[in-house]
Every structure is written in C-alpha cells, then in structure tokens.
XYZ file of C-alpha atoms in Angstrom:
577
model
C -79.317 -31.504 -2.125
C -76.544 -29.397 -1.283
C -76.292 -25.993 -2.166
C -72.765 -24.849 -2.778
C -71.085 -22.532 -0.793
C -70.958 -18.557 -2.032
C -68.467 -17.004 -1.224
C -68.993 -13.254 -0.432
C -67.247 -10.843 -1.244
C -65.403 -9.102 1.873
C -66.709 -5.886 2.561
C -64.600 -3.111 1.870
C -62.789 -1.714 4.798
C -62.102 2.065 5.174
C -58.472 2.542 5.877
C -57.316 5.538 8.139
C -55.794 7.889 5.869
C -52.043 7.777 5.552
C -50.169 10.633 7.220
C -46.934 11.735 5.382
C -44.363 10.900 7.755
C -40.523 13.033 7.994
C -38.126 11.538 6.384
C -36.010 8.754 8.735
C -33.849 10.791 10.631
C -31.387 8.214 9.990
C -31.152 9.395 6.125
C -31.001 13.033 7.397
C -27.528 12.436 10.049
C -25.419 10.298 8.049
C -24.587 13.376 5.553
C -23.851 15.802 8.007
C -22.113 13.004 10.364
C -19.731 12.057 7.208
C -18.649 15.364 6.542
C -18.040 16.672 10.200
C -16.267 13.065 10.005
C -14.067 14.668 6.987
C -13.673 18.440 8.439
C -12.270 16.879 11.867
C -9.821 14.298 10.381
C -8.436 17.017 8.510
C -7.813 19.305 11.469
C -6.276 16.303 13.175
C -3.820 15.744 10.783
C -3.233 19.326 10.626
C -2.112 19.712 13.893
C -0.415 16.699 14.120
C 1.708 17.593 10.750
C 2.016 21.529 12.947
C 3.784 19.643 15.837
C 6.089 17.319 13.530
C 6.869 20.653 11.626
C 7.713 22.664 14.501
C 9.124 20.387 16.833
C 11.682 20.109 13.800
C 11.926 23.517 13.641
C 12.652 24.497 16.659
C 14.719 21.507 18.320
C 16.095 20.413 14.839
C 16.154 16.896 13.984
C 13.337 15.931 12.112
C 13.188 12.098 11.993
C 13.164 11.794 15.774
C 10.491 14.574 16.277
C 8.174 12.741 13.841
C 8.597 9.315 15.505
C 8.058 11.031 18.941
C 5.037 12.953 17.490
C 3.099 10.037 15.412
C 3.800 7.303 18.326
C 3.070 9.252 21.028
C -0.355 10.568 19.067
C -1.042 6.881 18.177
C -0.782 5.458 21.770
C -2.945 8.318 23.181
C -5.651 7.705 20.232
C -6.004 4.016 22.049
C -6.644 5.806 25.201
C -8.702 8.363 24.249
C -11.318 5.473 22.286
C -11.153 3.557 25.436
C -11.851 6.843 27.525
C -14.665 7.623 25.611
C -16.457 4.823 26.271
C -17.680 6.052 29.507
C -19.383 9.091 27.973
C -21.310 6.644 25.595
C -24.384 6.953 27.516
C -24.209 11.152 26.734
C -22.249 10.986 23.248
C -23.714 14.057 22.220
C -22.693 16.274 24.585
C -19.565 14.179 24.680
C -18.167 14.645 21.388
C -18.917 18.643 21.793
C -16.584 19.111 24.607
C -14.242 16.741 22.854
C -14.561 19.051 19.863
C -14.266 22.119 21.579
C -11.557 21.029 23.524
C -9.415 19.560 20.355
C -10.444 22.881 18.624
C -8.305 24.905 22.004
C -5.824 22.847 22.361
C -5.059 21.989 19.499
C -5.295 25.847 17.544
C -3.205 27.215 20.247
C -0.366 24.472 20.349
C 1.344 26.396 17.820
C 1.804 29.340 20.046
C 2.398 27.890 23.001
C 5.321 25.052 21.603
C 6.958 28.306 20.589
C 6.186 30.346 23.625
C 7.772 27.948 25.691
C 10.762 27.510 23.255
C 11.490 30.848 23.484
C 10.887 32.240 26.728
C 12.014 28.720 28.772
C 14.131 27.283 26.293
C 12.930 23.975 26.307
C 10.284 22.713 24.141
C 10.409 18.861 23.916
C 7.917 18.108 26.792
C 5.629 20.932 25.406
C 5.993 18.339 22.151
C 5.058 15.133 23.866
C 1.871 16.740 26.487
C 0.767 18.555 23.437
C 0.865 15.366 21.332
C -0.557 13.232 23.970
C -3.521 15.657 24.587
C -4.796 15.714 21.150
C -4.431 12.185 20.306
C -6.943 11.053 23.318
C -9.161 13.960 22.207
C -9.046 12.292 18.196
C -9.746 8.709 19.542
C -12.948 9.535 21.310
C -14.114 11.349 18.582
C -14.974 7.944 16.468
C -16.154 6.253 19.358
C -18.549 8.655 20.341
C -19.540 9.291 16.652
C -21.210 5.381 16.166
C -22.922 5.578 19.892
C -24.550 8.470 18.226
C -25.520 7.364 15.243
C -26.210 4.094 16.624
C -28.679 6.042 18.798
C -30.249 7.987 15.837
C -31.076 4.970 14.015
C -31.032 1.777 16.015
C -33.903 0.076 17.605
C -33.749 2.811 20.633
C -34.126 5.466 18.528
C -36.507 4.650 16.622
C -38.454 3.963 20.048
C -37.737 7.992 20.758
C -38.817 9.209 17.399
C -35.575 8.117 15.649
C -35.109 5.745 12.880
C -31.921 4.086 10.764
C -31.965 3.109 7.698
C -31.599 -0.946 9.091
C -34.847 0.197 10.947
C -36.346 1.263 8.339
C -35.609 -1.481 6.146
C -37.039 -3.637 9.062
C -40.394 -1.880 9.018
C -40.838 -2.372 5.568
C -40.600 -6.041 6.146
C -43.097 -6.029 9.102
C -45.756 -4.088 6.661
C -44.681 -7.028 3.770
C -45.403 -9.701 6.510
C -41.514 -10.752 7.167
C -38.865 -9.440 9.717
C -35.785 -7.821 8.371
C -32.871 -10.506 9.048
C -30.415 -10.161 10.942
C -27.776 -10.447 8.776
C -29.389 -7.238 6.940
C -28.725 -5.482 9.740
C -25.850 -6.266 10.403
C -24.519 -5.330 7.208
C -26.146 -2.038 7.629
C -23.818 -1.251 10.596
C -20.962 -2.308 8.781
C -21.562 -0.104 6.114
C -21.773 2.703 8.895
C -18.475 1.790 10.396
C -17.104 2.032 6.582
C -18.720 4.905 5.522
C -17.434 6.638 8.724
C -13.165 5.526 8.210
C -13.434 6.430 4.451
C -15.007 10.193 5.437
C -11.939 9.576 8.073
C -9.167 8.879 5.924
C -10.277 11.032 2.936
C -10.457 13.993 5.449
C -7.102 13.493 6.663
C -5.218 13.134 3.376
C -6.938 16.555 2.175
C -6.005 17.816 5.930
C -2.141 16.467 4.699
C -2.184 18.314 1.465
C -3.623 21.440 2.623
C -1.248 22.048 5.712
C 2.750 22.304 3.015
C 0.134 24.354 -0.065
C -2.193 26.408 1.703
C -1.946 26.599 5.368
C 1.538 27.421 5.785
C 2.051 29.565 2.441
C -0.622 31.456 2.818
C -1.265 31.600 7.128
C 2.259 30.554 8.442
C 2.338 28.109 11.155
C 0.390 29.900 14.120
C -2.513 31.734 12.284
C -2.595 28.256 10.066
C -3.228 26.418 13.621
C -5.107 28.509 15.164
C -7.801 29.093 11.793
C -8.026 24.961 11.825
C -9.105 25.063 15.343
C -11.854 27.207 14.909
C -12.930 25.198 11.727
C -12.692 22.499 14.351
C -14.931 23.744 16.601
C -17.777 25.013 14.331
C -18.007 21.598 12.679
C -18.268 19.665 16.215
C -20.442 22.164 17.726
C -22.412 22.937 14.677
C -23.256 19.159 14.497
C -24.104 18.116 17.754
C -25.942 21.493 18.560
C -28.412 21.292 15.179
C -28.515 17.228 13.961
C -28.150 16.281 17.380
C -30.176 18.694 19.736
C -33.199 16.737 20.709
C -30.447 14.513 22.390
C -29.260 17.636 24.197
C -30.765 18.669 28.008
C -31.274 22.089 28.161
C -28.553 22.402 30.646
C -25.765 20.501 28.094
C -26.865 22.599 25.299
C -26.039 25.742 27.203
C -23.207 24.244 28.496
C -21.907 23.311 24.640
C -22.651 26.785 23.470
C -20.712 28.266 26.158
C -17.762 26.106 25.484
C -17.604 26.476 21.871
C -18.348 30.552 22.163
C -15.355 30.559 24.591
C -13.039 29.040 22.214
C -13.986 30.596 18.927
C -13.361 33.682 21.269
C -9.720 32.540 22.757
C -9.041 31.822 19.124
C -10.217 34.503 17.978
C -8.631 36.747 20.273
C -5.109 34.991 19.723
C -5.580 35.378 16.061
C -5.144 39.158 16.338
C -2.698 38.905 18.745
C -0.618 36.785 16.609
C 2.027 39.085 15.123
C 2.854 40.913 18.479
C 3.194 37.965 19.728
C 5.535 36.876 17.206
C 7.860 40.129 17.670
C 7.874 39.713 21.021
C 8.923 35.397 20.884
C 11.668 36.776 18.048
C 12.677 39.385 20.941
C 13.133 37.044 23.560
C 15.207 34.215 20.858
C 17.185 36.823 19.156
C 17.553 39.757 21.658
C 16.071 43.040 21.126
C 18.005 43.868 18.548
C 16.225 42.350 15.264
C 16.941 43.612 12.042
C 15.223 41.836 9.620
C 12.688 38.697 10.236
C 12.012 37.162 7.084
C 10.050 34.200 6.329
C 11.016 32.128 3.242
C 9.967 29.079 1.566
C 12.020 27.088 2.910
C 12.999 28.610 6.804
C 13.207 31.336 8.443
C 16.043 33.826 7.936
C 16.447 36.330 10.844
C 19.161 39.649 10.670
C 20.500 40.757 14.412
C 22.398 43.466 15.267
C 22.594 46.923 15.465
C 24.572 49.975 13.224
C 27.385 49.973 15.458
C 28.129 46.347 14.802
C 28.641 43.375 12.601
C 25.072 41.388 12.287
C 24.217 38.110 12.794
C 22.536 35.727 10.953
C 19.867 32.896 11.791
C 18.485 30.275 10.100
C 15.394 28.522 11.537
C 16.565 29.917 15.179
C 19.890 28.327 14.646
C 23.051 30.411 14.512
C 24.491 30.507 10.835
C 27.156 33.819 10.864
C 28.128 34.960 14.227
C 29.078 38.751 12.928
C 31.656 39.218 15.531
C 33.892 36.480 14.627
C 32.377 34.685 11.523
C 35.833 35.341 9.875
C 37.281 32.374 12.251
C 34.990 29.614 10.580
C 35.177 30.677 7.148
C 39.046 31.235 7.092
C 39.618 27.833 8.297
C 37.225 26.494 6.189
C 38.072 27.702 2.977
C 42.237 28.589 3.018
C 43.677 25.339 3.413
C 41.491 24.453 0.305
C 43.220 26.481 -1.612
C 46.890 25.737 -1.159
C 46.687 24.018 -4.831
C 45.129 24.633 -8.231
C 41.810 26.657 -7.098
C 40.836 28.787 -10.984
C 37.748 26.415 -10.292
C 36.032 26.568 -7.383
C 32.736 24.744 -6.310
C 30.819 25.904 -3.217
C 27.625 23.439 -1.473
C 25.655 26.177 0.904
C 27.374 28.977 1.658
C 24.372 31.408 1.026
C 25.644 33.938 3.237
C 28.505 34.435 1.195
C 31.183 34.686 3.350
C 32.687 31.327 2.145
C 32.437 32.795 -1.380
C 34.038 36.052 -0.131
C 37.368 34.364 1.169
C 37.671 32.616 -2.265
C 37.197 35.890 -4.205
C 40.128 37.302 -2.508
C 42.384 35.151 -4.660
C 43.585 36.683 -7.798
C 43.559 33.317 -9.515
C 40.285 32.240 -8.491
C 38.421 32.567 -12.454
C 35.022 31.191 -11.946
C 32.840 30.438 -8.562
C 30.008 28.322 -8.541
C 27.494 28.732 -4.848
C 24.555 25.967 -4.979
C 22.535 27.083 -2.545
C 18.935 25.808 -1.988
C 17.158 28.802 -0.663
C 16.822 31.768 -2.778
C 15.855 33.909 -0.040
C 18.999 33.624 1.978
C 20.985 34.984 -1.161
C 18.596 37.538 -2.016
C 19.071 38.886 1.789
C 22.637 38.589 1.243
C 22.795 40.627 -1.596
C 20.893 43.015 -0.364
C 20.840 43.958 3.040
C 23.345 46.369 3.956
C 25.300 44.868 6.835
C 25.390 41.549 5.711
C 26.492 42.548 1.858
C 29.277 44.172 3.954
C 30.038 41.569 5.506
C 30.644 38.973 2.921
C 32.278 42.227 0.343
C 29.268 41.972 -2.021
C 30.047 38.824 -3.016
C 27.195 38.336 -4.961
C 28.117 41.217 -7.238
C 31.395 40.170 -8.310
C 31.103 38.487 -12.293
C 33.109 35.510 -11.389
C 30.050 34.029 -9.196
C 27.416 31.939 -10.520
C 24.680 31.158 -8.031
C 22.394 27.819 -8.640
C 19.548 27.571 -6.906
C 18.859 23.625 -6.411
C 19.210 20.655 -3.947
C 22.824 20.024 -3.795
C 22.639 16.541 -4.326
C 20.601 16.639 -7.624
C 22.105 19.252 -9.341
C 25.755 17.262 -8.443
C 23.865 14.256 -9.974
C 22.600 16.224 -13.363
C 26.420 17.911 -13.234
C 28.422 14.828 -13.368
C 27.703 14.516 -17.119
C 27.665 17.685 -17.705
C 30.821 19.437 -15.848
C 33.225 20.896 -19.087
C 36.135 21.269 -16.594
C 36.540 19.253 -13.308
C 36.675 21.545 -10.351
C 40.100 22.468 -8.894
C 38.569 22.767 -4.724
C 34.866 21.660 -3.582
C 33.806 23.994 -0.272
C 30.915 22.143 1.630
C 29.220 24.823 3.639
C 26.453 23.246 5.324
C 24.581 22.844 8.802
C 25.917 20.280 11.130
C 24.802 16.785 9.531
C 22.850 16.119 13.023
C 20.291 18.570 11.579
C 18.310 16.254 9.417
C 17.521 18.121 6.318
C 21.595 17.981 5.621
C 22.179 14.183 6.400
C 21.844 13.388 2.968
C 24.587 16.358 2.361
C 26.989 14.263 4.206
C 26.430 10.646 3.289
C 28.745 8.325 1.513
C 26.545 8.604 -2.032
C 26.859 12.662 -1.904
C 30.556 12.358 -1.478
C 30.579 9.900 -4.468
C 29.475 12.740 -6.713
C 31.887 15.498 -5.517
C 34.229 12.736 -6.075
C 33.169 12.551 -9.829
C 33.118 15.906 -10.220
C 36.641 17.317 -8.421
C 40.041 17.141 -10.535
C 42.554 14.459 -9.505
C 44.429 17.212 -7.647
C 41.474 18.792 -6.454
C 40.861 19.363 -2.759
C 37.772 18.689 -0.820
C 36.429 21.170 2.598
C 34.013 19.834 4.910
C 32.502 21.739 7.592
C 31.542 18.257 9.678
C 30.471 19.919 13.600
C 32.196 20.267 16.582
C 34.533 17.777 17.323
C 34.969 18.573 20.977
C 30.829 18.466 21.969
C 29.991 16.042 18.945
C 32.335 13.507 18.354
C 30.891 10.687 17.225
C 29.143 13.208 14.295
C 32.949 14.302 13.353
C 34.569 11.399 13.084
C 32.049 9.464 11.009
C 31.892 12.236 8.701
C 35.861 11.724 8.087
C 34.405 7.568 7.973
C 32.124 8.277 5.243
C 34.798 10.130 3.334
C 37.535 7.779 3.196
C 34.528 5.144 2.478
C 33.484 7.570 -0.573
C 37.519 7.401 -1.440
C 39.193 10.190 -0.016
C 42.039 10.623 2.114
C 41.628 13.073 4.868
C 43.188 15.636 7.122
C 41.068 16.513 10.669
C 41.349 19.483 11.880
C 39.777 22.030 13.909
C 39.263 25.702 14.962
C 37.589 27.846 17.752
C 36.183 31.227 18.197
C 34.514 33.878 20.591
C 30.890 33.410 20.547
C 29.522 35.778 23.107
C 25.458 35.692 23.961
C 24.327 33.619 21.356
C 21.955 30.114 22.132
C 24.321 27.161 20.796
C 22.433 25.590 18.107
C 23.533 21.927 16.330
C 25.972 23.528 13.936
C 27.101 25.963 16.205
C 28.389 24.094 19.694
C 28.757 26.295 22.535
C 31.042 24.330 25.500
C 30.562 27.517 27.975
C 27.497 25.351 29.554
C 24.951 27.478 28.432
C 25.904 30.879 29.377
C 26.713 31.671 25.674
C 30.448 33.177 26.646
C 33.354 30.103 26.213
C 34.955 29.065 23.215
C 32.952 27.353 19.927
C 34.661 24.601 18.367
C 34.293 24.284 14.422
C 35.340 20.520 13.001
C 36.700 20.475 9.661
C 38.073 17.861 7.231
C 40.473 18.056 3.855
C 40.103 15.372 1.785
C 41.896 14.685 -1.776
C 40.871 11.880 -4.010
C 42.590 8.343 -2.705
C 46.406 8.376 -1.824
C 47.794 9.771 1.192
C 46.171 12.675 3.050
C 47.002 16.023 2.066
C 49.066 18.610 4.097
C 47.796 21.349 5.550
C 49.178 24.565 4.502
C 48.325 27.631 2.950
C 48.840 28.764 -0.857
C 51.368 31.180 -2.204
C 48.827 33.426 -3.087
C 47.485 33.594 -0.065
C 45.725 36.767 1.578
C 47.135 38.431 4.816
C 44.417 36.382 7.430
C 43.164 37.276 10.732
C 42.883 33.994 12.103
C 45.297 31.325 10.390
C 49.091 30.707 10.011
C 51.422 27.626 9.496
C 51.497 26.984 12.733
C 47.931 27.613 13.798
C 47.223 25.127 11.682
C 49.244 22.548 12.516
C 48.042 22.903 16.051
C 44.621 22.572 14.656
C 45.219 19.443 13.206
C 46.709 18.368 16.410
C 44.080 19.405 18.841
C 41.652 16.895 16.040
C 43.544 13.844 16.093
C 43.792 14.043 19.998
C 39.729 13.277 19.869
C 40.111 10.504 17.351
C 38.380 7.285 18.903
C 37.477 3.869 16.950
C 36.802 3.158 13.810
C 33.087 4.622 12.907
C 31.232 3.105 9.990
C 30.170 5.325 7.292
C 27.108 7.111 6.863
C 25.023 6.671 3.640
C 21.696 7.906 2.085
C 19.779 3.987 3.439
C 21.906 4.215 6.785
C 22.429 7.339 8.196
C 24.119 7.351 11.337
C 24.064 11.289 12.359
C 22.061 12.019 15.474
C 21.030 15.138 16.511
C-alpha cells in the first residue's frame, strides 16, 4: 500500500526587520539640478543679450554686433562641451569653478566692455574675448551637469551610496524576480537629457524677458550684470557645495568656497563702486565737463559744456549738436527746404530742436509738426537752460506740435489721415549706418513722405558724410529717386574741435578731433527734374549759407558721385556701419 505523500507545511521563517531606507538620492538631485539648470540659462542669456546690447551701444551698428556676439558664443559653446569632458572624472568640483568663473566674468563684462571703450577707445575685441569666454564656460556647464547626475544615480552610484531612479526601478525588479530591461533604462536617461534642455530653454527665455523689463529698467546695464553674476554664482556653488558635497574632497570643497566667496566679494565690491565708476567712464568719453547725464528709455542723453559756452549734446556716446558750430548742419539742412511753399512743415527727429528753430524763424511758417521717438530728448530740450537757448525755446512757441512715435508708423497711420499735404518734409536723423535708423532711410519710408508731401513740396535728408562714407550717401540719393524723387546732392562742413567722430558725425582730421566734418545732404521733390538750390525770399540773415555757398556745395557732392548704387529697402538694407 502506498501512503500518499503530505505535504508539510513550510515552517515560518523570521524575516530581519525592514530598515526604513532615505529616500533615492536620485529623487532628491533632479529638483535642485533642474532649477540651477533654469537659474544658469537665464544668466547666460543675460549676459549674452548685455554684450549684443552694449556692443550696439557703444560701437553702433546693431545687426553686425549681434551676429558677432551669438556666432562667436555658439562656436565657443562647442568648445567649451568638448573641454569639459576632461573634468568628467571631477564634475563636481568642475562645474563650481565653471560657475564661479561664468558668475566673474561674466557680471563684470559690463564694466569692463565700457572701461575699455572709454579709456582705450576700442571695444570690439573686448566684444569677441568676452563673448568667447563665456560661451566655453556655458557649454561645459551641460556636460558636466549629466556626468553628475549620471554619477548620483547610475550603477556607480548606487555602488557609493547613490541611487537613480533607473536604479531604483531595477531593484524593484530584482526583489520581483526580473531585471529591469535595458530599454527601461535607457529611456530613463533620455528623460534626464530632456528634462535637463527644457529647464535649459525655459530658463533662458525667462533670462530673455527679464534682461529689456526688469534688469535694465530697474538696474541699468552694469548693476543688471553684475546682480546676475552673483545669482550665478550662488546657484552653482550652492548646488554643488550642498546636493553634491559627499562628491567633494575636503581640499575641493575649500577650494569652491574660496572661489565663490571671492567673487560674490569682487561683485560685490564693484556693485558699490558702480556709479563712481560711471562718472568717471562719462569723464573720460565726454571730458570733464558734464552737465547733465541722463538715462532714458530709449538711450542715453548726455549735456557737455560749461557756462561760458554753447553745450553739446550726445546721444548714446555719439555726437548729436556740436554747440560750437551746430548752426552749420542745421542751416544747410533746413534753408534750401524752404525756398518754396513752407506754411506746412513736417520734421522726422530733430529732438534737439535746432532744426525746428531755423524753421520758426520764417514768418510764414503756420504750423510745425517734430516726430520724435524719445520723449526724454525733448523734455531735456525744453528744459535745460543752455540747450533751450540754443534751439530759441523752440518747444515753447504755439506753432509746434511734438508727436512722440516711431517715425515710420505714425507716417503710415498719417497717410489717411493728413487734412493738408505738407509744403517741406525735414528728415533729421542719425547716419543710416547706425542701425536703429536704417528703416528711416529705406525705399518704403520714403514712399510715405512721398504720400504725404504736396506736389510742390520739398524733401531734406540728412544722409552722412559724403567725403568718409560714400557708398552710405549715394545710395541714400538711390533709394530716393527709387521711392520717386528727383534729387539735388549737396554738402557742407564745419569746425568740430575735440569731439570723438561718431557714425553721424565724420571727423576726416584722423582722429585728433580738430579738421573739418563733412555733413551730406539731399533735396528731393516729387518726380520731374531736380530742384534748384536756392534760398527763399523770406529768408533770414544766415551765418553759414549764401547763393554761392551753395552752389559750391552742390559742386563739391557731385565731384564724389560714383556708379549707380541700388536702393535700400526695409527686406534689403544696404547701409553698413
């Protein structure tokens, strides 16, 4: 007979008790990784938008500063990833220098860009090292960000006390009897690499934002720089010397301490120091003889001179109304405008109001309009003493209407709206190799004045220096005769004693500041034959212009007339700086 089988029943086994284990250090980095991710692409952009902003500033230009700024910064972030792959094997105390270092360099390359523009004079190579610098510095920081989390939660780290959240994943599978595929993890590190470029690229289009609304409203461009470096450098160093430390030696942690102390106390240090230094920059650009120093919305306006004397004006470091012989440039500009009807008179620019001024001395000049785009520049004009003496308190006189808008849109809006056509147009603006008034002096622009201006109407352009800047001048007089106009070159030159020649101001002494400027002008009348250049009737006694000095103006123009230039327009500009 056989007796089945029984089956016992297992004993029961005592299991160890279970010790509640820290959370996987791999759920407690990626938070603080992702948003020191976020605060540093933010900073980058900020001082990469601060070295676009016042590269343009200060050399003028702004299309060919941004292209040298971005591809430059670009190239170097290649290096700077391929760099940092040698300091993969001590990431942490890798990206803190790197941090520390972008937090230096980059919060001071504000002051030094303009320290060098104003004390050496030449700023374009501070513009490329700066820009070169920082981008290797932003391309290890990625780099050296995945070798560390990659440390704190691959297979190595979890071998150290570490563990990822693939690791994890994979020891639940070992306790459920299966091994976490590999597939699974790879997906995990892709999801890393994602999360990472979205903190990235969300962090650098806040960084975008906040640098035009808060940073340089509120801080201006060197405390605004010099604050997002030492944001910079408490993130980094915050991150690697607290998530990070156990990776840290005590000899690199004192070393990263040191580092960041030194810079939060450089930047620190340069923060206070930051208005004297700006007097003393604004000494050595302008001369010791600074009026006012005004910073508006849109540029900076700066008054020279002293009592004894006529002032000067500035715009963004450039030259606008040289005191001493200012009446030179506007006289040509706006008499030989007014030989004609002129009740109606339209001014673009011209918020100095000199230009203004000169028209107001005609009798039968009934109603002025001055578009000018920054409020600040009238208000100063108005205002300050010397320079409401200079232009005869314009401003004040009833038959002046000032708009404050873009030129170009309000002429658009106006065209529909214009009761009577205007008898002379005065353009008033910066050379058109300064970028922000290209658009000022392209063929669309001169379409509107076109549809604006009464059939006998006469047109003034102020178009640069036809001696230094040639190619500028005559495709300005290309674009006009493209927009319909016939024109009249001509030209006229001044005494321009100690000033730095900026783009609308040329200066053919060599750069000692004491030869002759040359101002390029065109009149231009609506299709037909180009006008004669004369004066009117009515004309006021003038210091600088007769019959005759004009017709050698004209004369002196046409000599530098070369081939046939195509015209400049709003999709094809053709003005170089």
């Amino acid at each position: 007979m056989i007796e089945p089988t029984v089956t016992m029943p297992p004993k029961r086994v005592r299991r160890a008790p279970v010790r509640r284990s820290e959370p996987p250090r791999g759920t407690t980095v990626r938070f603080p990784v992702l948003a020191v991710v976020f605060v540093c692409a933010a900073c980058g952009l900020v001082y990469e938008l601060e070295l676009v902003a016042l590269a343009s500033y200060l050399i003028g230009d702004s299309v060919t500063q941004a292209s040298v700024v971005l591809s430059v910064m670009v190239f170097a972030m290649g290096v700077g990833s391929l760099l940092a792959k040698r300091l993969r094997c001590r990431a942490a105390v890798g990206f803190g220098l790197v941090e520390a270092g972008l937090a230096l360099i980059g919060g001071c390359s504000a002051m030094v860009l303009y320290a060098a523009f104003a004390w050496l004079g030449e700023s374009r190579y501070v513009v490329v090292a700066f820009s070169l610098a920082i981008g290797v510095l932003i391309g290890a920081e990625i780099p050296l960000l995945m070798a560390l989390i990659q440390r704190a939660t691959g297979p190595a780290g979890a071998g150290s006390g570490s563990a990822s959240r693939s690791a994890s994943r994979a020891g639940g599978s070992a306790r459920s009897g299966r091994q976490a595929p590999l597939g699974e993890r790879d997906d995990d590190a892709a999801g890393t690499v994602a999360d990472l470029f979205a903190a990235d690229y969300v962090g650098a289009l806040v960084g975008g934002l906040a640098f035009p609304f808060l940073l340089l409203p509120w801080l201006g461009q060197l405390t605004g720089a010099l604050v997002t470096g030492a944001v910079n450098v408490v993130a980094g160093g915050g991150l690697v010397l607290w998530v990070f430390r156990r990776d840290l030696t005590a000899r690199s942690r004192a070393l990263l301490v040191a580092a960041n102390v030194s810079v939060l106390a450089v930047l620190a240090t340069a923060t206070m120091l930051v208005d004297d230094f700006e007097a003393a920059a604004r000494r050595a650009v302008y001369g010791e003889r600074v009026r006012v120093a005004v910073q508006t919305e849109l540029q900076e306006v700066v008054v020279t001179g002293g009592p004894e004397g006529p002032p000067d004006l500035f715009l963004d470091g450039r030259l606008r109304v040289a005191g001493q012989d200012e009446y030179r440039y506007h006289e040509a500009l706006v008499h030989p405008a007014m030989n004609g009807p002129h009740a109606r008179v339209l001014i673009v620019g011209g918020g100095d109001g000199m230009a203004a001024r000169e028209v107001l001395r005609y009798p039968g000049a009934r109603a002025v309009t001055v578009v000018e785009l920054d409020p600040g520049v009238v208000r100063l004009a108005r205002t300050d003493p010397a320079l409401a003496t200079l232009n005869a308190q314009a401003f004040r006189d009833p038959r002046v209407r000032v708009v404050h808008a873009d030129a170009f849109h309000w002429l658009r809006g106006a065209t529909s709206q214009v009761q009577e056509r205007y008898d002379v147009v005065i353009s008033d603006l910066p050379d058109p190799g300064i970028t922000p008034s290209t658009k000022l002096y392209s063929q669309e622009f001169y379409g509107l004045v076109a549809r604006v201006l009464a059939p006998s109407g006469r047109f003034a352009v102020h178009a640069g220096s036809v001696a230094d800047r040639p190619r500028t001048y005559w495709t300005v007089d290309a674009t006009l005769r493209a927009a319909g106009f016939a024109t009249r070159p001509y030209s006229a030159s001044g005494r321009t004693p100690g000033f730095a020649a900026g783009p609308d101001r040329a200066d053919r002494s060599g750069g000692t500041g004491q030869g002759p400027a040359d101002w390029g002008f065109l009149l231009a009348v609506p299709g037909g034959r180009p006008p004669a250049l004369g004066l009117a009737a009515d004309a006021p006694r003038l210091r600088s212009l007769g019959e005759g000095t004009l017709e050698a103006a004209a004369r002196r123009a046409e000599r530098g007339r070369g081939d046939e230039l195509p015209p400049s327009t709003l999709v094809h500009p053709r003005y170089g700086g």
